[in-house]
Coordinates of C-alpha atoms in Angstrom, one line a residue:
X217 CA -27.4 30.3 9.4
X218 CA -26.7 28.5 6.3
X219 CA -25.2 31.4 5.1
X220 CA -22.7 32.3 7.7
X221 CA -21.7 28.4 7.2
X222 CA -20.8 28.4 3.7
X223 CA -18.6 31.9 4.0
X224 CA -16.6 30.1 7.2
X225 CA -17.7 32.9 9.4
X226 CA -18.5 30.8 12.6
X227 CA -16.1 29.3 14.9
X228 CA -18.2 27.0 16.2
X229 CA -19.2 23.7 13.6
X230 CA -22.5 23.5 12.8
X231 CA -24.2 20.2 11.3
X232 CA -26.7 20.8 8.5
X233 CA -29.4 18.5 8.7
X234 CA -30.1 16.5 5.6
X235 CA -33.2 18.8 4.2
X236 CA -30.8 22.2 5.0
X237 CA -28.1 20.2 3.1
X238 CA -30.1 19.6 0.4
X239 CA -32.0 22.7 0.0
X240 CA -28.4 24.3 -0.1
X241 CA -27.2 22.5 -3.3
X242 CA -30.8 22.7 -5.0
X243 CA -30.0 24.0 -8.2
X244 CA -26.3 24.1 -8.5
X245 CA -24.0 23.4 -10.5
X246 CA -20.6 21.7 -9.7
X247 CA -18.8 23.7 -11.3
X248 CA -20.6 27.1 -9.8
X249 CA -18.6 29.7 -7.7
X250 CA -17.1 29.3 -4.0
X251 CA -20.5 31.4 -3.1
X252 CA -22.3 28.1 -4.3
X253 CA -20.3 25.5 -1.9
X254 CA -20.5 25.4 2.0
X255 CA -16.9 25.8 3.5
X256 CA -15.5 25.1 6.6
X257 CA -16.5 27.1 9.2
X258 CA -13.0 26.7 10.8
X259 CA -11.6 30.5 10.1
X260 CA -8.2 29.4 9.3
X261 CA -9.1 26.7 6.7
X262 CA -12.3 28.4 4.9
X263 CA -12.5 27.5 1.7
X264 CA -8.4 26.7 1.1
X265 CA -9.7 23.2 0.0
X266 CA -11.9 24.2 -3.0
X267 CA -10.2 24.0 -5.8
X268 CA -11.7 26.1 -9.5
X269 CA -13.4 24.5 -12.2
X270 CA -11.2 24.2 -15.1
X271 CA -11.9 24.7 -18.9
X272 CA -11.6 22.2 -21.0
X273 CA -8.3 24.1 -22.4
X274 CA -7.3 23.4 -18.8
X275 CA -8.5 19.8 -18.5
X276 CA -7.8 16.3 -20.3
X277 CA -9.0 13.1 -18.8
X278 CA -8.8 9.5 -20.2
X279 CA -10.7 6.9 -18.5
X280 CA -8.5 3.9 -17.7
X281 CA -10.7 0.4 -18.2
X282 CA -9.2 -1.9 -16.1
X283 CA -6.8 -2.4 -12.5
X284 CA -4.3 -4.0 -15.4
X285 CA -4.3 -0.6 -17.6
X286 CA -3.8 1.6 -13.9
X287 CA -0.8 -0.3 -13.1
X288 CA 0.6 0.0 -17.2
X289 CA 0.0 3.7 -16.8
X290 CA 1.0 4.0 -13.7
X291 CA 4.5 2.6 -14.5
X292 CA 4.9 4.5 -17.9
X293 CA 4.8 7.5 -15.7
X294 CA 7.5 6.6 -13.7
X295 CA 9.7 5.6 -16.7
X296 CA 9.4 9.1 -17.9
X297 CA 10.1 10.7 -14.6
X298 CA 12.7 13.3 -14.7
X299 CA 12.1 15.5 -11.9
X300 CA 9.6 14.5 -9.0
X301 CA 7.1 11.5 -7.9
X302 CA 4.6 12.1 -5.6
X303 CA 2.4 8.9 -4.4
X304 CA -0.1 8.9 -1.9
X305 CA -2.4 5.8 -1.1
X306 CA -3.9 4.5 1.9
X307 CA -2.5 1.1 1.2
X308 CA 0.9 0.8 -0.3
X309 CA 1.1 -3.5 0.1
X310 CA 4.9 -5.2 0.2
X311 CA 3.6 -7.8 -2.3
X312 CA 4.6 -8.5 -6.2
X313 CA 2.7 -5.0 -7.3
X314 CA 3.8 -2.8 -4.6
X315 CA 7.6 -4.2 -4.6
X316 CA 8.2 -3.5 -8.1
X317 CA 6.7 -0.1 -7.4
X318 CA 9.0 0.6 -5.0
X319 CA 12.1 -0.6 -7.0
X320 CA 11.4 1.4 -9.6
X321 CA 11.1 4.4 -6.8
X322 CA 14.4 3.3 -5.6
X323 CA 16.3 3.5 -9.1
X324 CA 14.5 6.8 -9.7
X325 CA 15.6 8.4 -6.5
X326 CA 19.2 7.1 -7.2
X327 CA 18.7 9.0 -10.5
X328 CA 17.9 12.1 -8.8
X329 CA 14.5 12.6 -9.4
X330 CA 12.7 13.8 -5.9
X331 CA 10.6 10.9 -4.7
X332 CA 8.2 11.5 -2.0
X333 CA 5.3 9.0 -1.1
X334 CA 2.3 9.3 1.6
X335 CA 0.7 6.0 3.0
X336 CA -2.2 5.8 5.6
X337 CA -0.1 5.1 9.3
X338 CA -2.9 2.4 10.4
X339 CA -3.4 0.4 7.1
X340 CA -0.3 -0.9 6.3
X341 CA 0.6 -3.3 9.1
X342 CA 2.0 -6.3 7.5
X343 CA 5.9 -7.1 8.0
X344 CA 6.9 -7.8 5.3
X345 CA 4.8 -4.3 3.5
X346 CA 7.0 -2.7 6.8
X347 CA 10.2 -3.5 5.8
X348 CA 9.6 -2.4 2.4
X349 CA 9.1 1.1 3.9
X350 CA 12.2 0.8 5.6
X351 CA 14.1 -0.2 2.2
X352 CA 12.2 2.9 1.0
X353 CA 13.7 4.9 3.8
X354 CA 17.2 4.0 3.7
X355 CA 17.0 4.8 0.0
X356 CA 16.6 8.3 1.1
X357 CA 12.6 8.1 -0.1
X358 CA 10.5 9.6 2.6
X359 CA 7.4 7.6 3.3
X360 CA 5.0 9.6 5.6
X361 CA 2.6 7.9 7.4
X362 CA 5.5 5.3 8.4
X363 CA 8.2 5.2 11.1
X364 CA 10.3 2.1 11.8
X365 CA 9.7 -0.3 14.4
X366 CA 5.5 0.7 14.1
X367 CA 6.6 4.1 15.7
X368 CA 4.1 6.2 13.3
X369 CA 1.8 5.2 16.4
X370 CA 3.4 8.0 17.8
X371 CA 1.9 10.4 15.4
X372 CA -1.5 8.8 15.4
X373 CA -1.8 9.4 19.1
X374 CA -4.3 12.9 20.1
X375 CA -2.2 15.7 22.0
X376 CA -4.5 18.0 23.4
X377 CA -1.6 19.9 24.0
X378 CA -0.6 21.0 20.8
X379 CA -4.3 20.7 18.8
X380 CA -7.5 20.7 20.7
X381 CA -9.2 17.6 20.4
X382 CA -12.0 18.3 18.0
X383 CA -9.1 19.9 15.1
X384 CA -6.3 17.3 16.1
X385 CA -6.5 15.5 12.3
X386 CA -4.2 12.7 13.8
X387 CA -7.0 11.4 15.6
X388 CA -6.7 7.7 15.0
X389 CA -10.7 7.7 13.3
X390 CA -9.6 10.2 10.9
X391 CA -7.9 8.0 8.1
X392 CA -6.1 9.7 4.9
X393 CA -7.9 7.7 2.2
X394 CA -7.0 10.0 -1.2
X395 CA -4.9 8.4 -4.4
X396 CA -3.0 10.1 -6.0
X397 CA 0.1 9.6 -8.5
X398 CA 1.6 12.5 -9.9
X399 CA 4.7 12.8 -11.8
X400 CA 6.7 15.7 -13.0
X401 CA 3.7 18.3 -13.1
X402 CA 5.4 20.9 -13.7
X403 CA 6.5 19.8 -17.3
X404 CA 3.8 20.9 -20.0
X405 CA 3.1 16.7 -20.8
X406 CA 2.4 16.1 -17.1
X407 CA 0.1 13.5 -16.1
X408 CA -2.2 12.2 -13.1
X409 CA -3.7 9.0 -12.0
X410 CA -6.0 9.1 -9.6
X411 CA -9.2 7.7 -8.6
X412 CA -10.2 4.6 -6.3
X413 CA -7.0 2.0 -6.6
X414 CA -4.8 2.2 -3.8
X415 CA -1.5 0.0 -4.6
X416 CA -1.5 -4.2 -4.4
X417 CA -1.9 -7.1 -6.4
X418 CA -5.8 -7.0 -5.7
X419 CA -6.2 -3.7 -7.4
X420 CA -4.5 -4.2 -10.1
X421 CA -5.8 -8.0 -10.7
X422 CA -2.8 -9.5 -10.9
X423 CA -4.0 -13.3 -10.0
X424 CA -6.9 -13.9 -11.0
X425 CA -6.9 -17.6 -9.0
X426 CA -7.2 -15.8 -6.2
X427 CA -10.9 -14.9 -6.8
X428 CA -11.7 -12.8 -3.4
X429 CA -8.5 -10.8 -4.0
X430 CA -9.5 -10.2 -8.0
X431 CA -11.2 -6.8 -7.6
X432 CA -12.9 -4.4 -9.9
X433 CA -12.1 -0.4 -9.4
X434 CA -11.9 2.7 -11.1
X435 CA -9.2 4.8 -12.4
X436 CA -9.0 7.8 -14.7
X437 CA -5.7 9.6 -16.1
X438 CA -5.3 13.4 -16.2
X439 CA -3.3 16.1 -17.5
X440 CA -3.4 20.0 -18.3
X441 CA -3.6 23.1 -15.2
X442 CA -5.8 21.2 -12.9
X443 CA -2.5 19.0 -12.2
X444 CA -1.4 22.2 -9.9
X445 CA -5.1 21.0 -7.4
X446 CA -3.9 17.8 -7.2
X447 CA -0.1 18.7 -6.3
X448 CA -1.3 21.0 -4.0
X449 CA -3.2 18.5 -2.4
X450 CA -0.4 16.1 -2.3
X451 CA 2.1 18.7 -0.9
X452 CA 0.1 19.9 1.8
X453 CA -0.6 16.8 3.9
X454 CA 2.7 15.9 2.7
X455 CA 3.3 19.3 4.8
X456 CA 0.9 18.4 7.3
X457 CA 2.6 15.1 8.1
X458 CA 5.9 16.8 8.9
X459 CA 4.1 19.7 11.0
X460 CA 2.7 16.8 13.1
X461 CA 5.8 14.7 13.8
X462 CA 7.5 18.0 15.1
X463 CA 4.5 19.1 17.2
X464 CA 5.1 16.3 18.7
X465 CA 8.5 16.6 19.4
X466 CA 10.1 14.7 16.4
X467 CA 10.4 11.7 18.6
X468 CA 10.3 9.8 15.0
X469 CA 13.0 11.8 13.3
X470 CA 15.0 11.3 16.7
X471 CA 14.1 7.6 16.3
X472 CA 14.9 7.1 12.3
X473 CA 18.6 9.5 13.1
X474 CA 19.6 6.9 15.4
X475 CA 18.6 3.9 13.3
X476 CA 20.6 5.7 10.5
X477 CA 23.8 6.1 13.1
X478 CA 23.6 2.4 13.8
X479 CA 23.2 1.9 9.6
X480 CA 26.4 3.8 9.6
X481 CA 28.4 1.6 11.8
X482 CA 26.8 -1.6 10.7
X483 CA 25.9 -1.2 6.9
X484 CA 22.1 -0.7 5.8
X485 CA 20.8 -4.5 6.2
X486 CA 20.0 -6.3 3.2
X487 CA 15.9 -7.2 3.0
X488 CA 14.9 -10.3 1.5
X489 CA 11.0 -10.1 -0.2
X490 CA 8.9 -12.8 -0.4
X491 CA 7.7 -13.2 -4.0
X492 CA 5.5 -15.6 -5.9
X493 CA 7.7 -16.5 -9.4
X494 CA 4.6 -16.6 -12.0
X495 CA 3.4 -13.4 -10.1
X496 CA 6.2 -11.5 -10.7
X497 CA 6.7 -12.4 -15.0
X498 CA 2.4 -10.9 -14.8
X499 CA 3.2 -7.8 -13.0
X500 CA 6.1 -7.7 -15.8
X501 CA 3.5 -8.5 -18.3
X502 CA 1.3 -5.6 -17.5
X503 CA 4.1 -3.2 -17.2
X504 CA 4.9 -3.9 -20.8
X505 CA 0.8 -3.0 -21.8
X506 CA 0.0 -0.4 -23.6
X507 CA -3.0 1.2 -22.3
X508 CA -4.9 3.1 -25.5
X509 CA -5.4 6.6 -23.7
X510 CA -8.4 8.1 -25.1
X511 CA -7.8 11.1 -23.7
X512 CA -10.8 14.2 -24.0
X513 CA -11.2 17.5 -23.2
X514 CA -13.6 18.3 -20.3
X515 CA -14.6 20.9 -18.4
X516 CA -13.7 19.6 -14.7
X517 CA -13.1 20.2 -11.1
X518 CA -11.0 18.3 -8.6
X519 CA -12.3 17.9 -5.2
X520 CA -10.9 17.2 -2.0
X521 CA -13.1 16.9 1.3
X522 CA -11.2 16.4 4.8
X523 CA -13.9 15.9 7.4
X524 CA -11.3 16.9 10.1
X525 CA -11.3 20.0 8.8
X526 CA -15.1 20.6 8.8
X527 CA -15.3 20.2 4.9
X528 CA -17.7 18.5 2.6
X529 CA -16.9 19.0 -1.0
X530 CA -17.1 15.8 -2.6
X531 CA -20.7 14.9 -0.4
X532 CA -21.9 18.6 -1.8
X533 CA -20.7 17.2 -5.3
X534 CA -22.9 14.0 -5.4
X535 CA -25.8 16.0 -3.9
X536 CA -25.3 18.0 -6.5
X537 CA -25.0 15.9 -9.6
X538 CA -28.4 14.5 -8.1
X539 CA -30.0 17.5 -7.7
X540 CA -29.1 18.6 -11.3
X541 CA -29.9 15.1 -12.8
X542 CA -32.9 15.4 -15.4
X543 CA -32.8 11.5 -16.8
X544 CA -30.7 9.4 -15.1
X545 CA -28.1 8.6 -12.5
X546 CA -25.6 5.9 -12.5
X547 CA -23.5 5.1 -9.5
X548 CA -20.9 2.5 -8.9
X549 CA -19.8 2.7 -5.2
X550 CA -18.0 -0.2 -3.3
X551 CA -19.6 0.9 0.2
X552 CA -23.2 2.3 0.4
X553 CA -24.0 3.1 3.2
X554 CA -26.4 5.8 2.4
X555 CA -26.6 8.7 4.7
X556 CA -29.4 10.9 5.4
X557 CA -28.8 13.2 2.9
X558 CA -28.0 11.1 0.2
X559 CA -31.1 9.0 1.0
X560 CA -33.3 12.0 0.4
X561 CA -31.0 13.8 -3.0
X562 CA -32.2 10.2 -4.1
X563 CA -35.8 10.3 -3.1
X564 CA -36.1 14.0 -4.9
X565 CA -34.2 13.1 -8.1
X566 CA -36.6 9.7 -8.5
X567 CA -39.7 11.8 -8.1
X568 CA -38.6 14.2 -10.8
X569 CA -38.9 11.4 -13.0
X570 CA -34.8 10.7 -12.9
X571 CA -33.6 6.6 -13.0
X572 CA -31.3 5.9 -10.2
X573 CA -29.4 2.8 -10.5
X574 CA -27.2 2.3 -8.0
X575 CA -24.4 -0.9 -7.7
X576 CA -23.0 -1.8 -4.8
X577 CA -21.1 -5.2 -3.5
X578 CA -23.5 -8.3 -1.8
X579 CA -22.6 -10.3 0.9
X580 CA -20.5 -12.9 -1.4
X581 CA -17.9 -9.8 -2.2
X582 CA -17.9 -7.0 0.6
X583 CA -14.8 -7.7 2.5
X584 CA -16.9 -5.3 5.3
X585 CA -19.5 -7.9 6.4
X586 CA -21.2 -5.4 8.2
X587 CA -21.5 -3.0 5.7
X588 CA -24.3 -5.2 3.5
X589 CA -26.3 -5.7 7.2
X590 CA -26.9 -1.4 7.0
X591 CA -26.7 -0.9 3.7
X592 CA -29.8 -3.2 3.2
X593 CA -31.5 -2.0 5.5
X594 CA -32.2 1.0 3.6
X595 CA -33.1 -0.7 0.3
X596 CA -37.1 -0.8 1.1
X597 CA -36.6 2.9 2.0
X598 CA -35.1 3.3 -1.3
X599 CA -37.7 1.7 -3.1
X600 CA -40.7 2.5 -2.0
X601 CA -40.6 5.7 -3.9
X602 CA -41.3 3.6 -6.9
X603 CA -44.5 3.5 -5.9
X604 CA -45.0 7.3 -4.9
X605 CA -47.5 9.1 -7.8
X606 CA -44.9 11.2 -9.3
X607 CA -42.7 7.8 -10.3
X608 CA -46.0 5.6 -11.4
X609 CA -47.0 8.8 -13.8
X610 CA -43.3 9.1 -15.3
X611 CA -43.2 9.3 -19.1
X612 CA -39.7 7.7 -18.9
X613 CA -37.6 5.4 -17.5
X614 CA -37.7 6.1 -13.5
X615 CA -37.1 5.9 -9.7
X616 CA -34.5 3.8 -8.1
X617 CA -32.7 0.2 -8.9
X618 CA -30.5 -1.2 -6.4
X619 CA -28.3 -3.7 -7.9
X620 CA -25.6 -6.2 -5.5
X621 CA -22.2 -7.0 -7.3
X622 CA -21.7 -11.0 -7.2
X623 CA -18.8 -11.4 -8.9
X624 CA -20.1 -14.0 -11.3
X625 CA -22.2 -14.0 -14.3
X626 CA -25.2 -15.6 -14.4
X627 CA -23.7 -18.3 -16.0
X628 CA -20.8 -18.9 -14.5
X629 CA -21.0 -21.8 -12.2
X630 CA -18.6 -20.4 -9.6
X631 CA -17.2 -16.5 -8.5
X632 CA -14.5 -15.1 -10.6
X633 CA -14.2 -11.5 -9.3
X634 CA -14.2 -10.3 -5.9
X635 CA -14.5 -7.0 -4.5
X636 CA -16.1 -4.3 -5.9
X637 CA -13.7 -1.0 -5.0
X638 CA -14.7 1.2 -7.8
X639 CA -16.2 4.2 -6.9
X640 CA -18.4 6.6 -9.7
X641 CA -20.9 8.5 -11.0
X642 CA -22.8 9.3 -14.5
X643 CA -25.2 11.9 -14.9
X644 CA -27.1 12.4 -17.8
X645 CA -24.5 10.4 -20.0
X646 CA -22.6 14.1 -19.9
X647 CA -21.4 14.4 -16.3
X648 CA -19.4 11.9 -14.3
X649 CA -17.3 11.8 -11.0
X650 CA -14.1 9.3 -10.3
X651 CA -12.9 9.4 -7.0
X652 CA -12.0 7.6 -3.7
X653 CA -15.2 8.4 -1.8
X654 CA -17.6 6.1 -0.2
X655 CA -21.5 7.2 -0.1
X656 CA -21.4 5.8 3.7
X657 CA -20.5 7.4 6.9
X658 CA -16.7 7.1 7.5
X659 CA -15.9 9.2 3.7
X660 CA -18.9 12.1 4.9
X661 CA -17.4 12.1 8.5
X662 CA -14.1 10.9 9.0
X663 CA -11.8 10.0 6.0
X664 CA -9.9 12.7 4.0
X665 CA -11.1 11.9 0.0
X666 CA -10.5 13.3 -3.7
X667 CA -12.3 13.0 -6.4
X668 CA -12.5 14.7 -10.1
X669 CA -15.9 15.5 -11.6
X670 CA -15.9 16.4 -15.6
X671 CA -18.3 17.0 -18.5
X672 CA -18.0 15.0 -21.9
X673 CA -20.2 12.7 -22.8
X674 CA -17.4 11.0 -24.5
X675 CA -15.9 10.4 -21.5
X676 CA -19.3 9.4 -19.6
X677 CA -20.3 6.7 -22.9
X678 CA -17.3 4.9 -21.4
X679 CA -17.7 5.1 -17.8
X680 CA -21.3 3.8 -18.4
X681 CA -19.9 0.7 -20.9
X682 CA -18.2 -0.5 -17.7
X683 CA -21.0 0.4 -15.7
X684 CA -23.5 -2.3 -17.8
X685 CA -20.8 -4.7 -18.1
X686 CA -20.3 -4.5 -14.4
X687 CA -24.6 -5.3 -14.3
X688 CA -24.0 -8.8 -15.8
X689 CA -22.2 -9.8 -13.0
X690 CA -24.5 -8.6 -10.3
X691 CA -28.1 -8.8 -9.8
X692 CA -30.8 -6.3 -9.1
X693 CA -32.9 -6.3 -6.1
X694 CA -36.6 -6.9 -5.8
X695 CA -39.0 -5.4 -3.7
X696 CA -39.6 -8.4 -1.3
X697 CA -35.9 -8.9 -0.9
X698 CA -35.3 -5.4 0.1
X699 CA -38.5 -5.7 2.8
X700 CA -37.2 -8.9 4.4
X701 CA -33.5 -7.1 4.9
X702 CA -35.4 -4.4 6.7
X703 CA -37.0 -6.9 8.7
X704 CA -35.3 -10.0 9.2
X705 CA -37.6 -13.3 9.7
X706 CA -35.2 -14.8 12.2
X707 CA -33.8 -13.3 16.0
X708 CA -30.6 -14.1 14.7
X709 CA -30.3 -11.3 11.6
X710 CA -32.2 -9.2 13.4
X711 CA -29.8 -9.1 16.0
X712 CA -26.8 -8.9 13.7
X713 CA -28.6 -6.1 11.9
X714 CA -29.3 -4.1 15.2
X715 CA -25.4 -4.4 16.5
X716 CA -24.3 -3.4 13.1
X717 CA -26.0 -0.3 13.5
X718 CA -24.1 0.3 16.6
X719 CA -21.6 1.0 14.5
X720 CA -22.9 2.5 11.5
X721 CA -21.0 6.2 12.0
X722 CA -17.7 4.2 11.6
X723 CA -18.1 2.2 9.0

């Protein structure tokens, strides 16, 4: 069965279980052959979302350190811009960031340079982040994923008319959660960010006072052939987006043509943005940065998984790199939920005599309070394979640390950070993956993600020197913690823990 699943010969979906899943991606590599990936079993989609693996001739990346250097690179990119922009990011916010994004976007577009930009149509609900799309708009910048006056709801509602139910990818619990910047890729110095920062003060740490809106993420920078996987990607939900406003019955377009005929009559109304004075001169401040780009050649493969679409690249990909592992996994991931299949790749890698250190948030940074009620609850599970015979006789370091982000050194007498966003992985100081995917439920079953895995160990030395800095500001997780989160001493957590699981698929 496995077989006919991973050449997308069956119409009808069928749901590995964890051990299939697992036994699947036993023994290979990430960067093996179509024939070494399950597809989607849809017959019109196959494998269309699996993109090669790319020499290093093919392939630079340059890890960028900090929120402050991802908004420095970011912007040098669209300095440079000559020909096209494309954007995509589930949350595009109408504060100091965003805003000067968008006027840059604005003097670009009026410079003739294509501009097109992709935002998530439920996670962007603020007025004032609204009316900044309008601006956008009335530039002549198309922002999918808005409509004025809140009427992308149009396009978030099922038809089972046009799609049946169970391939309609506007389903409101499918969310589009990729980032991606691209600029000009068709020119031979063409660069990429991309990873976990979507675009807003809080990614790019741009007021530190405000401590639970100070986050920590990941970006990296990239440039050579594998630019064409990530415009591809870009261009066809860009596609997608306009295919699904005319299947049903470009009531938008209709909608946005008759705002424009009233523009005509009236004039385009001027918008007036709320803006914080000393936040404004730092987002100047790290415009003017200049990131040192240590970029490196790497063998590397983007990924791109869209559950609506029956695919699961970048959940093969971490199985994978898990499976593979001979020493030691790092993983920094802002929501860890772990699945069934992730549970066991864990399990299996810890008894081979692997170290697994995982870092996720605690309850003092998750903005999801739910999310540390399940993801607990799975810590004793984790960690009793410490104990297993095949860990205890280990001739090296071994089995599995759970560490919770705090946001604080130890001594620090108060929280400076808050959330944790990044998202990554480091295998064997050689092999690492940057990307917008959660190990929890809503990336493996709902949200479109991209990632990029790559091999240098350059590259991975500095991935893990954030990784250990990011340690003294958390702290790990003992045994009897982890055993009184699976069972709570009080009725209380125990009933907070049980309605959290209610939700678990959709968090």
């Amino acid at each position: 069965m496995l077989g006919a699943i991973a050449c997308g010969g069956s119409s009808k979906r069928h749901e590995p279980t964890a051990p299939e899943l697992v036994a699947f991606v036993d023994g290979k590599s990430v960067f093996g052959p179509a024939t070494e990936w399950m597809k989607s079993d849809l017959p019109d989609v196959g494998e269309t979302g699996l993109f090669p693996a790319r020499t290093p001739e093919q392939c630079e990346v340059a890890v960028l350190h900090s929120g402050e250097d991802s908004f420095a690179a970011r912007m040098a990119l669209l300095s440079r811009a000559k020909h096209s922009i494309r954007i995509e990011a589930l949350i595009f916010t109408g504060d100091e960031a965003g805003l000067r994004v968008a006027e840059v976007l604005k003097q670009k577009k009026a410079a003739g340079v294509d501009v097109k930009v992709i935002v998530d149509g439920l996670s962007n609900s603020s007025l004032q982040t609204q009316w900044m799309y309008f601006d956008l708009k009335q530039h002549g910048i198309e922002v999918e994923g808005y409509e004025a006056i809140g009427l992308q709801l149009i396009n978030e509602i099922p038809n089972p008319l046009v799609t049946p139910w169970h391939r309609d990818p506007a389903r409101p619990n499918s969310r589009y959660h990729e980032k991606l910047w691209i600029v000009d890729p068709d020119e031979p110095d063409a660069e990429a960010v991309m990873g976990g920062l979507n675009i807003a003060n809080e990614y790019f740490r741009v007021d530190p006072t405000n401590v639970p809106r100070y986050w920590r993420d990941q970006d990296v920078i990239v440039r050579g052939v594998v630019l064409a996987d990530l415009t591809a990607t870009f261009d066809r939900n860009f596609a997608h987006f306009k295919d699904l406003k005319r299947d049903r019955g470009g009531l938008t377009d209709a909608a946005w043509a008759a705002t424009r005929k009233i523009m005509d009559k009236t004039g385009a109304p001027t918008i007036a943005f709320e803006r914080r004075d000393e936040l404004v001169r730092t987002v100047a401040a790290f415009e003017a940065r200049t990131p040192d780009l240590d970029y490196q050649p790497a063998q590397c493969r983007f990924l791109w998984s869209r559950p609506r679409l029956h695919e699961s690249y970048i959940q093969q990909a971490y199985l994978k790199l898990l499976a593979t592992a001979r020493k030691e996994v790092l993983i920094g991931n802002a929501y860890f939920v772990p699945t069934p299949s992730v549970r066991l790749a864990i399990e299996k890698a810890a008894r081979r005599c692997v170290r697994v250190s995982l870092l996720s948030n605690g309850p003092e940074t998750n903005d999801e309070p739910g999310m540390n009620l399940l993801s607990r609850a799975y810590y004793a599970e984790l960690l009793a394979v410490n104990a297993s015979p095949e860990v205890t006789a280990c001739k090296q370091p071994a089995g599995v640390e759970i560490w919770e982000w705090q946001g604080k050194a130890a001594s620090d007498a108060t929280q400076t950070q808050g959330l944790y966003h990044a998202k990554f992985a480091v295998v064997d100081r050689t092999l690492s993956l940057v990307g917008s995917y959660n190990l929890d439920p809503r990336s493996e079953i709902h949200n479109s993600e991209t990632a990029i895995v790559f091999e240098q160990p350059a590259l991975a030395a500095q991935l893990i020197s954030l990784y250990e800095h990011d340690l003294t500001t958390s702290r790990r997780i003992t045994d009897a913690e982890a055993a009184g989160f699976e069972k709570p001493d009080s009725v209380q957590r125990r009933m907070k823990k049980d309605f959290a699981a209610l939700f678990e698929s959709q968090l």
